[in-house]
PDB file of C-alpha atoms in Angstrom:
ATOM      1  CA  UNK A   1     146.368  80.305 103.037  1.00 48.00           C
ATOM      2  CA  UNK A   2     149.246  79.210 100.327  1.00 48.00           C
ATOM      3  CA  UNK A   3     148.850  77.512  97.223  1.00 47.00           C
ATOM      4  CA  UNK A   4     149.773  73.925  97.331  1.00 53.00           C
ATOM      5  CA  UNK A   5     152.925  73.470  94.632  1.00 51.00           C
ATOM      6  CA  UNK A   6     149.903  71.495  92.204  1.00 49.00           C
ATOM      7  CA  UNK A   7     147.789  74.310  91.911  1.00 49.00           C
ATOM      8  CA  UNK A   8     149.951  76.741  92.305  1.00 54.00           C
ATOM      9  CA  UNK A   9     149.259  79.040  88.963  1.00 51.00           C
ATOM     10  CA  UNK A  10     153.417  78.929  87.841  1.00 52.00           C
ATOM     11  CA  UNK A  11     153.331  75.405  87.940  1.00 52.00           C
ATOM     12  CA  UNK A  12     152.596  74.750  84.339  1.00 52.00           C
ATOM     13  CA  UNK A  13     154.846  75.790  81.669  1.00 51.00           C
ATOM     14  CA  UNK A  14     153.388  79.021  79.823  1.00 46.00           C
ATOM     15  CA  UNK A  15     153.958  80.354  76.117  1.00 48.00           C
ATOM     16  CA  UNK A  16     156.307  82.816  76.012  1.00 48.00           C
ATOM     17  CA  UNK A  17     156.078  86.081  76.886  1.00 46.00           C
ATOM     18  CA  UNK A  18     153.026  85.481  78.945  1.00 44.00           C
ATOM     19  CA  UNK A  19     152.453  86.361  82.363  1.00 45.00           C
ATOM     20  CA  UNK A  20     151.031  84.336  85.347  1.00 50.00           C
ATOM     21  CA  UNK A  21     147.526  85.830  86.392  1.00 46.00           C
ATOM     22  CA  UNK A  22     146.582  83.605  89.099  1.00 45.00           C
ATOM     23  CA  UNK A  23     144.038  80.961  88.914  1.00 43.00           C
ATOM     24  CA  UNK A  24     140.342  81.411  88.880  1.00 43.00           C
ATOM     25  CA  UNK A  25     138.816  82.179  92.407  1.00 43.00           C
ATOM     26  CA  UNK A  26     135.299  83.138  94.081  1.00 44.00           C
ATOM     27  CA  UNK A  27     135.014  87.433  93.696  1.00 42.00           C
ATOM     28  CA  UNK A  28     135.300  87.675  97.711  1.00 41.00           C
ATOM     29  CA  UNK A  29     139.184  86.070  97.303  1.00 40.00           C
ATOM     30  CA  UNK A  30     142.192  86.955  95.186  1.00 43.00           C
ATOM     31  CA  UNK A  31     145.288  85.710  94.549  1.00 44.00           C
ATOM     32  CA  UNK A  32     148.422  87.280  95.652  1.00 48.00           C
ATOM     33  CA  UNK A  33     151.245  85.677  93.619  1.00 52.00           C
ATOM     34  CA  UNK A  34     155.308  86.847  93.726  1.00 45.00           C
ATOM     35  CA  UNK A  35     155.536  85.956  89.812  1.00 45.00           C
ATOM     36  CA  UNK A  36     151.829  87.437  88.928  1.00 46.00           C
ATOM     37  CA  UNK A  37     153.363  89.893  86.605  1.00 44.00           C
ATOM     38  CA  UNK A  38     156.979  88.350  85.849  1.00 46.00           C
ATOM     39  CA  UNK A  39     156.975  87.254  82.445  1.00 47.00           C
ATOM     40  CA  UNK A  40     158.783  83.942  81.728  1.00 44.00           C
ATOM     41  CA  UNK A  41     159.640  81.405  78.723  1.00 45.00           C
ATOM     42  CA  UNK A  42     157.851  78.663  78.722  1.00 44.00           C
ATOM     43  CA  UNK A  43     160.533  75.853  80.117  1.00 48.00           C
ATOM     44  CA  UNK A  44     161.427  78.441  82.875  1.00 51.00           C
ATOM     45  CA  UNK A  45     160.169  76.597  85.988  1.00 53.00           C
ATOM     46  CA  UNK A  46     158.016  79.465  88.219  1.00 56.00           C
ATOM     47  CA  UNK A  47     160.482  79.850  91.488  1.00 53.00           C
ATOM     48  CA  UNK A  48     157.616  81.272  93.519  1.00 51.00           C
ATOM     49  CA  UNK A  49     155.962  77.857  92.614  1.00 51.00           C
ATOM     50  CA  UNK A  50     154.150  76.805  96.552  1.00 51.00           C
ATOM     51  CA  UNK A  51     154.248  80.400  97.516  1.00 51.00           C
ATOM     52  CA  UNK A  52     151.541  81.881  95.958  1.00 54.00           C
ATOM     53  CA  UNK A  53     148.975  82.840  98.664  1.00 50.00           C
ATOM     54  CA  UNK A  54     145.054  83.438  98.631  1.00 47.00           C
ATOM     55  CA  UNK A  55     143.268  86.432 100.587  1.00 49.00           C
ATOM     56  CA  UNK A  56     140.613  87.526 101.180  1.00 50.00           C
ATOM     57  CA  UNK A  57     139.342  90.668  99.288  1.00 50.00           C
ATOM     58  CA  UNK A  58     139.252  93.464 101.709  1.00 54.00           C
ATOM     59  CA  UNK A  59     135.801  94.595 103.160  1.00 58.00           C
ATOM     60  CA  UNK A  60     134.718  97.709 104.763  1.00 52.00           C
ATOM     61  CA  UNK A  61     131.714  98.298 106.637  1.00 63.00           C
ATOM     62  CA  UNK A  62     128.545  99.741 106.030  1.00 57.00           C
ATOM     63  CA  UNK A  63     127.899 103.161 106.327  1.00 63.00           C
ATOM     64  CA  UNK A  64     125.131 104.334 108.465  1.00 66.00           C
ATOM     65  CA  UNK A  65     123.135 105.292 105.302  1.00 65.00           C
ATOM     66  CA  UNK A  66     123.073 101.976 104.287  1.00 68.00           C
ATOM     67  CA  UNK A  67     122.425 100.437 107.477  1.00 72.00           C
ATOM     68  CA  UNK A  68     119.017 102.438 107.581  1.00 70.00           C
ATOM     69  CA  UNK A  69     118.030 101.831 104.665  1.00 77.00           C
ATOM     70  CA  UNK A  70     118.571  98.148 105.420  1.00 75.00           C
ATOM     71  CA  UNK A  71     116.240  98.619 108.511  1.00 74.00           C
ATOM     72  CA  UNK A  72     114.146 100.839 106.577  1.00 74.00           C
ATOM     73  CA  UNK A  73     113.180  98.231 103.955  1.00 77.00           C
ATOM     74  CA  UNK A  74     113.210  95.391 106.812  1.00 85.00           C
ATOM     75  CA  UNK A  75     110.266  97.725 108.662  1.00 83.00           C
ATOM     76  CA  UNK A  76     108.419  97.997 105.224  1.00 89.00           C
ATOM     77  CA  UNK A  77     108.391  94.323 104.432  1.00 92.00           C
ATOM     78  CA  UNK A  78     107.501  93.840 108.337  1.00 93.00           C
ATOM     79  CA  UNK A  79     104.457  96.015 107.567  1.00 95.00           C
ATOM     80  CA  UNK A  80     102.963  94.321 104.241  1.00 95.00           C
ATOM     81  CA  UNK A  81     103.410  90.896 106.133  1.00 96.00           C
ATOM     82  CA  UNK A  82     101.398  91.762 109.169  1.00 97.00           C
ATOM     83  CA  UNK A  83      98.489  93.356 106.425  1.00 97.00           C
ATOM     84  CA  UNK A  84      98.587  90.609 104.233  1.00 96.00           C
ATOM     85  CA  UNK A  85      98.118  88.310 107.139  1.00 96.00           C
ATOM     86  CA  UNK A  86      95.425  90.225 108.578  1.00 97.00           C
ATOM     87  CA  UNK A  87      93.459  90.270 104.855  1.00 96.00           C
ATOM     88  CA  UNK A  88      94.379  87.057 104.052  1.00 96.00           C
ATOM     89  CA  UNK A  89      93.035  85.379 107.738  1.00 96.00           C
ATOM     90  CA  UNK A  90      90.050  88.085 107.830  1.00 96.00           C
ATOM     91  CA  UNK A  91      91.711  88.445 111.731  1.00 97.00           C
ATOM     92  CA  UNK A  92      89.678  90.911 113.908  1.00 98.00           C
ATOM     93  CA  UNK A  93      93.168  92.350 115.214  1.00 98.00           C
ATOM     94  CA  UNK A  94      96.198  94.332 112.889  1.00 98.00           C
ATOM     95  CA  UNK A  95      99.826  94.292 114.898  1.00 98.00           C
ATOM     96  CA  UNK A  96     102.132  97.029 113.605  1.00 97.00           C
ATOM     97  CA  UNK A  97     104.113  97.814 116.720  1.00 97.00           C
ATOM     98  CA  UNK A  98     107.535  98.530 116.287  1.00 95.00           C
ATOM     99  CA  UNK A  99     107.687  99.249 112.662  1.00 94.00           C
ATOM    100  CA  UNK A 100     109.436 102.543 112.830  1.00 92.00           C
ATOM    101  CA  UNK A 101     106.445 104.205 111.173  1.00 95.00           C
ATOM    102  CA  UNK A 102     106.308 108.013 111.736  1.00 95.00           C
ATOM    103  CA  UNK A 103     102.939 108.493 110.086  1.00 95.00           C
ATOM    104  CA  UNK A 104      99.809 105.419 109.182  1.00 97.00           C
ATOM    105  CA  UNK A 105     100.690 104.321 105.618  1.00 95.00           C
ATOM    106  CA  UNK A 106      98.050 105.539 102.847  1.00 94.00           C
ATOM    107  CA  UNK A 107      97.766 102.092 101.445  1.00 94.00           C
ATOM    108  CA  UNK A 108      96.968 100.259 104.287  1.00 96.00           C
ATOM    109  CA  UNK A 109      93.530 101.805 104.093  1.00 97.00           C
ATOM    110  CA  UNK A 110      93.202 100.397 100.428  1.00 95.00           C
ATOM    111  CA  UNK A 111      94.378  96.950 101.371  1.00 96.00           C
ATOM    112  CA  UNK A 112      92.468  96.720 104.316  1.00 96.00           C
ATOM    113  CA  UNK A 113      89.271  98.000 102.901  1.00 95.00           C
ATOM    114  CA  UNK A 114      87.124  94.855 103.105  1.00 96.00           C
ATOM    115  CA  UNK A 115      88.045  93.965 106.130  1.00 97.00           C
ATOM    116  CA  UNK A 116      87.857  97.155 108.154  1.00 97.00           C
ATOM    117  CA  UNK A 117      84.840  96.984 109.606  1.00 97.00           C
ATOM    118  CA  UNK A 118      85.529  93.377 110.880  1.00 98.00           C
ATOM    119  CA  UNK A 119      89.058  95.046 113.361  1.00 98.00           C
ATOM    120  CA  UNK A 120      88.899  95.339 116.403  1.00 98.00           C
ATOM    121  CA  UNK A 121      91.958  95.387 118.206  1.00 98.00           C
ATOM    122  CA  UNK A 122      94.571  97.834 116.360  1.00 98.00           C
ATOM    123  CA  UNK A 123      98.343  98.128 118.323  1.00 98.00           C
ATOM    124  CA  UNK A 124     100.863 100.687 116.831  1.00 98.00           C
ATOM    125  CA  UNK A 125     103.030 101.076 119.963  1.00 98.00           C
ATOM    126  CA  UNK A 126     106.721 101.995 120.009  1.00 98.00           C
ATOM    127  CA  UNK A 127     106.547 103.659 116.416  1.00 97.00           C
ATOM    128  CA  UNK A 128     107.082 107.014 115.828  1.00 96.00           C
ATOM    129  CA  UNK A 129     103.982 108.655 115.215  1.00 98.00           C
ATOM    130  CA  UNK A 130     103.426 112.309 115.481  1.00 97.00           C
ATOM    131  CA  UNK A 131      99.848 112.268 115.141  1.00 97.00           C
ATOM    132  CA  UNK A 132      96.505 109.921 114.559  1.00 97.00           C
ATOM    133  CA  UNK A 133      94.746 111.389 110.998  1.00 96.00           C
ATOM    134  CA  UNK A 134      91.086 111.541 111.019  1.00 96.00           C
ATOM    135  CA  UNK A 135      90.826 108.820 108.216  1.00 97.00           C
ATOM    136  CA  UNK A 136      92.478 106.389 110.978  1.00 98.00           C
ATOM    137  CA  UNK A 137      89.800 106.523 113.098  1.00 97.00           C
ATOM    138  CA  UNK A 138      86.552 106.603 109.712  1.00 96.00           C
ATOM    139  CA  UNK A 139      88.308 103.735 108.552  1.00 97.00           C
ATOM    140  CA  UNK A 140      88.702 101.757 111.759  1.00 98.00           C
ATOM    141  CA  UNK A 141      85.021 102.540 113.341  1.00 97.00           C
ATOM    142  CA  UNK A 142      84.102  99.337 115.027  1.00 98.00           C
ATOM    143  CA  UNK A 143      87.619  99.504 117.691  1.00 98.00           C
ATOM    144  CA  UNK A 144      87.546  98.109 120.524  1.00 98.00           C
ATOM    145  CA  UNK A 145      90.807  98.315 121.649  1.00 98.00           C
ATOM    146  CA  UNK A 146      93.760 100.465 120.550  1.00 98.00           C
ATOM    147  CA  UNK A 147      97.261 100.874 121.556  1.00 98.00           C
ATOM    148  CA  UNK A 148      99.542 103.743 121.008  1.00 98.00           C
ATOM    149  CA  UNK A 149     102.122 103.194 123.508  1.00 98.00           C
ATOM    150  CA  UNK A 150     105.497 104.710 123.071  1.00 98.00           C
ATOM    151  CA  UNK A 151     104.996 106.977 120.428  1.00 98.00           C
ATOM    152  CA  UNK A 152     105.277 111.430 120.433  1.00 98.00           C
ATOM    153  CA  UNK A 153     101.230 111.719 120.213  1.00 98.00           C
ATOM    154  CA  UNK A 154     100.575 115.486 121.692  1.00 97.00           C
ATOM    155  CA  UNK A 155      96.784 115.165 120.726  1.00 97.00           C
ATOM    156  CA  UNK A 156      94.113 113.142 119.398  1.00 98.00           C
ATOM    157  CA  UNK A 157      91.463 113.826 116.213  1.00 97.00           C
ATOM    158  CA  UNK A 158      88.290 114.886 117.310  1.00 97.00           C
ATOM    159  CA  UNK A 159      86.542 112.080 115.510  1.00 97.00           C
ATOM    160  CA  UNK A 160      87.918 110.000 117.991  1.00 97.00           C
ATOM    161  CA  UNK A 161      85.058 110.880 119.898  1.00 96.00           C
ATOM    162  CA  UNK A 162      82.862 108.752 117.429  1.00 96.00           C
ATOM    163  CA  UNK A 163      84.394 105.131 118.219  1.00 98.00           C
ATOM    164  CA  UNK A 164      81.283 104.077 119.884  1.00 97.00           C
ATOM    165  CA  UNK A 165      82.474 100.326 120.829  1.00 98.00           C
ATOM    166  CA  UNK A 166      86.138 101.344 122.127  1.00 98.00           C
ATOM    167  CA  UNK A 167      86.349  99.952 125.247  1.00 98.00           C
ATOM    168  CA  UNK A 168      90.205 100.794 125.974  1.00 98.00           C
ATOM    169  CA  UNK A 169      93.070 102.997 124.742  1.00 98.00           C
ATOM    170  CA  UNK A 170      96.344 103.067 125.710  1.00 98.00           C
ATOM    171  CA  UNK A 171      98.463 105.934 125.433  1.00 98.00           C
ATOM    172  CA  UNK A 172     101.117 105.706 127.944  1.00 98.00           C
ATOM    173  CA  UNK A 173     104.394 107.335 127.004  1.00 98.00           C
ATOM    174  CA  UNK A 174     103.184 109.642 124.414  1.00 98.00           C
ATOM    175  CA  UNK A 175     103.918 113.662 124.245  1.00 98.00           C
ATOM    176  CA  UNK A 176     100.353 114.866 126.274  1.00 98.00           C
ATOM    177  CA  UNK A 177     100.808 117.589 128.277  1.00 97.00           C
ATOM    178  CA  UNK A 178      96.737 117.850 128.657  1.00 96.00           C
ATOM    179  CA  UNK A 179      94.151 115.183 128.944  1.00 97.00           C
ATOM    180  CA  UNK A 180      93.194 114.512 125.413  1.00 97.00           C
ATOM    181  CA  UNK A 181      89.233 115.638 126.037  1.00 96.00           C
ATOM    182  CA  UNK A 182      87.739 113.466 122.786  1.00 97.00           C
ATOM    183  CA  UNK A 183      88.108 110.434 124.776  1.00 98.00           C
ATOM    184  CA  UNK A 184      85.072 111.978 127.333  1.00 96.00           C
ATOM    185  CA  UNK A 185      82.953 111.524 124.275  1.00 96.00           C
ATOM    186  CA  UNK A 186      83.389 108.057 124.332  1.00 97.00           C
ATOM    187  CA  UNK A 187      80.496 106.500 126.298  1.00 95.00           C
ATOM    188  CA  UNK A 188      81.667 103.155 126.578  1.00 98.00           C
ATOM    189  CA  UNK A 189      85.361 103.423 127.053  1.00 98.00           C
ATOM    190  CA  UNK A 190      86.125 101.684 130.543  1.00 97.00           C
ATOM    191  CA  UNK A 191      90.440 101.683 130.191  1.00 98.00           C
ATOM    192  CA  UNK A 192      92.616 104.644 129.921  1.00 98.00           C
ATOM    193  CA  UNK A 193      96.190 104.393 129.913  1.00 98.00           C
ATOM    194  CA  UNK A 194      98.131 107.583 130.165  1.00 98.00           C
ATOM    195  CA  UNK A 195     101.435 106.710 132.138  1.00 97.00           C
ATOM    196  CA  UNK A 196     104.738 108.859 131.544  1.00 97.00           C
ATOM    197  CA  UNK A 197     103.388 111.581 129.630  1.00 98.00           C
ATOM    198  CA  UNK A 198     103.342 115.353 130.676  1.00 97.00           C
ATOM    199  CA  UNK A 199      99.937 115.865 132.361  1.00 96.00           C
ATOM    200  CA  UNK A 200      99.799 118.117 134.917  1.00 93.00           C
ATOM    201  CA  UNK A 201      95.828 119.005 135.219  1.00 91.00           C
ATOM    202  CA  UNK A 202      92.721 116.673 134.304  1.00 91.00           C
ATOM    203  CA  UNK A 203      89.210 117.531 134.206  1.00 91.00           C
ATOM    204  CA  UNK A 204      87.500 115.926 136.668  1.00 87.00           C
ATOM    205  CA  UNK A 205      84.168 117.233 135.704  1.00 88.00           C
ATOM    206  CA  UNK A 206      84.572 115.757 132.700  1.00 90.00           C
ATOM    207  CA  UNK A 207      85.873 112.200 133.995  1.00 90.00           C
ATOM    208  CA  UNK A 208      83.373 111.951 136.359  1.00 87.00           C
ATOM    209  CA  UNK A 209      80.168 111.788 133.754  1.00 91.00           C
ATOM    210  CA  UNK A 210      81.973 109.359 131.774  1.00 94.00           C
ATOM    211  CA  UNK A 211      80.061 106.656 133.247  1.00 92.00           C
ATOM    212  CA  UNK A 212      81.735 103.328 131.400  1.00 96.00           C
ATOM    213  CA  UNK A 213      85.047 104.356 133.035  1.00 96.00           C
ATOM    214  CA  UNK A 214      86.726 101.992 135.319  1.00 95.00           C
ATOM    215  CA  UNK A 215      90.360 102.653 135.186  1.00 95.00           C
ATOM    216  CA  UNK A 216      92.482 105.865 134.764  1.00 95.00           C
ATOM    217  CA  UNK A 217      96.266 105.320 134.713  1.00 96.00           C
ATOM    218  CA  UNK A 218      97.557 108.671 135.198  1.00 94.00           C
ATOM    219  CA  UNK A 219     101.589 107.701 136.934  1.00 95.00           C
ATOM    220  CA  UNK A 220     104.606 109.233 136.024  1.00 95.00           C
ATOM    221  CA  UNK A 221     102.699 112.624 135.384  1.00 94.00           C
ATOM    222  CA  UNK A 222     103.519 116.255 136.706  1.00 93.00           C
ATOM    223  CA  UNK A 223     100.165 116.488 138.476  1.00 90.00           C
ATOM    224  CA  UNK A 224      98.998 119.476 140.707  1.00 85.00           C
ATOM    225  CA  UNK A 225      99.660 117.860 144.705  1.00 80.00           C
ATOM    226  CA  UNK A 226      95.182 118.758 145.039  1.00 77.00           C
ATOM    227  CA  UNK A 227      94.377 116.314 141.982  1.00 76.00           C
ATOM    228  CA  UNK A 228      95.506 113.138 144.108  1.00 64.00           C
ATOM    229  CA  UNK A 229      91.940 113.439 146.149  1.00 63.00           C
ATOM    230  CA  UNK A 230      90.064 112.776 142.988  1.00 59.00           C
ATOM    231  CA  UNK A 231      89.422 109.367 143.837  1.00 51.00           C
ATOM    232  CA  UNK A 232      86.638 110.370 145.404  1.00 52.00           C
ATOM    233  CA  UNK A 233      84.755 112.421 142.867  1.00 59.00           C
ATOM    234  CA  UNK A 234      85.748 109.782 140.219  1.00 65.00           C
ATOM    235  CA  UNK A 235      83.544 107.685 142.491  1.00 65.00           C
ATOM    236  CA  UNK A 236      84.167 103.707 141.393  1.00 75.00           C
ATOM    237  CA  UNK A 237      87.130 104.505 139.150  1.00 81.00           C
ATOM    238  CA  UNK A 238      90.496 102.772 139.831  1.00 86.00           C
ATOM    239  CA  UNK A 239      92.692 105.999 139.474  1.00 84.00           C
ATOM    240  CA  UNK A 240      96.393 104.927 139.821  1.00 86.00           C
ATOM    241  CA  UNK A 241      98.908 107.890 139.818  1.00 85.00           C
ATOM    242  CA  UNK A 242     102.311 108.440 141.628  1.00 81.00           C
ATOM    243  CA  UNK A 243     103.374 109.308 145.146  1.00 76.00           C
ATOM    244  CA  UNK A 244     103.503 112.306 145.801  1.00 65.00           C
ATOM    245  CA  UNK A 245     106.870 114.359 145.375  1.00 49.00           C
ATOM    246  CA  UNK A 246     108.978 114.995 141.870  1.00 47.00           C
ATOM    247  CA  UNK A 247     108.063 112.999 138.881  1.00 48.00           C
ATOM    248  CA  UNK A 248     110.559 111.640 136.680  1.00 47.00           C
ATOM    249  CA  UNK A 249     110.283 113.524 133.104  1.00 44.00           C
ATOM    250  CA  UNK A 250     109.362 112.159 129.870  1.00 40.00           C
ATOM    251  CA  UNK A 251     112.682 109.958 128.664  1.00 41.00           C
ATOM    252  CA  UNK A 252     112.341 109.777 125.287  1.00 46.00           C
TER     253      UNK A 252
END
């Protein structure tokens, strides 16, 4: 926008030999004047006077460094909120889906240490967790519920075998290409979600003596055409897996 004649910086009469620097502005604007570096007497009235105009400073974008570091430090602060709520409110449940983690943070185990035993519903889906460290599951002992959903899990810690009140696990599009065998150990999981991974074989011996089990998602796997009659030796389990023919592959 231009200057109106009042404000415009050559208005007023200057000493002489100085030069006409614009007026003060905010640091996103400056000040584009034709006599900004014309020196002029004093009584010389400023012939550019009305014309001076203000832009804005030129911006360029930010680079994709910044930009994750930006969502870096948003998923970090999104983290110590959902803790600090789940201290503070002694809840019996700890959200920390979608908080681009790649591996549990260390310090949650400090901060959460007096309240540990008290959790019993844990979700980390859509992160990006490699692995589940055996402190996890010592720390968190009384689960009932736990949700890994959407993350590039291959296998699970043997002490997972030792969660003696998890009831149901969910670890649908994960990295599995074999039926992680701890969970049989568990006597009184009843829920196990394991859609879209890479499963081709299961052990049926296995499922069937795991007598708390009531539901076995197994869709979207590769499995073997014989392992859809296992309904039968599963005896009252819900077993829900595709139709038979080519099974979409794992799309993340």
């Amino acid at each position: 926008m231009r200057l109106p004649p009042a404000e415009c910086p050559g208005a007023a009469p200057l000493p002489p030999g100085a030069t006409c620097r614009g007026v003060s502005l905010p640091r996103a604007m400056r000040l584009q004047c034709r006599r900004a570096t014309a020196p002029r007497d004093a009584a010389a009235p400023c012939r550019a006077r009305g014309r001076c105009e203000i832009l804005p400073r030129k911006r360029f974008p930010a680079g994709p460094g910044v930009r994750m570091q930006k969502r870096m430090g948003e998923a970090v602060a999104r983290v110590a909120r959902r803790v600090n709520d789940t201290v503070e409110n002694k809840s019996d449940s700890l959200d920390l889906a979608e908080c681009k983690l790649m591996t549990f943070p260390v310090g949650i185990y400090k901060a959460v240490r007096s309240v540990a035993d008290g959790i019993h519903r844990i979700t980390l889906a859509n992160n990006e967790l490699k692995a589940l460290a055996s402190r996890f599951v010592t720390t968190f002992s009384q689960l009932r519920e736990l949700n890994l959903e959407g993350n590039y899990l291959h296998r699970l810690p043997e002490e997972v075998g030792s969660l003696p009140h998890l009831r149901a696990i969910n670890l649908s599009r994960n990295r599995f290409r074999h039926f992680p065998e701890p969970l049989a150990a568990i006597s009184a999981l009843e829920t196990i979600e394991l859609e879209e991974n890479e499963i081709a074989d299961v052990p049926v011996e296995l499922l069937a003596a795991m007598r708390s089990l009531r539901r076995l998602n197994l869709r979207a796997n590769p499995l073997r055409a014989d392992l859809r009659a296992l309904a039968r030796p599963l005896g009252p389990v819900e077993l829900l897996v595709s139709p038979e023919g080519p099974q979409p592959g794992l799309s993340r």
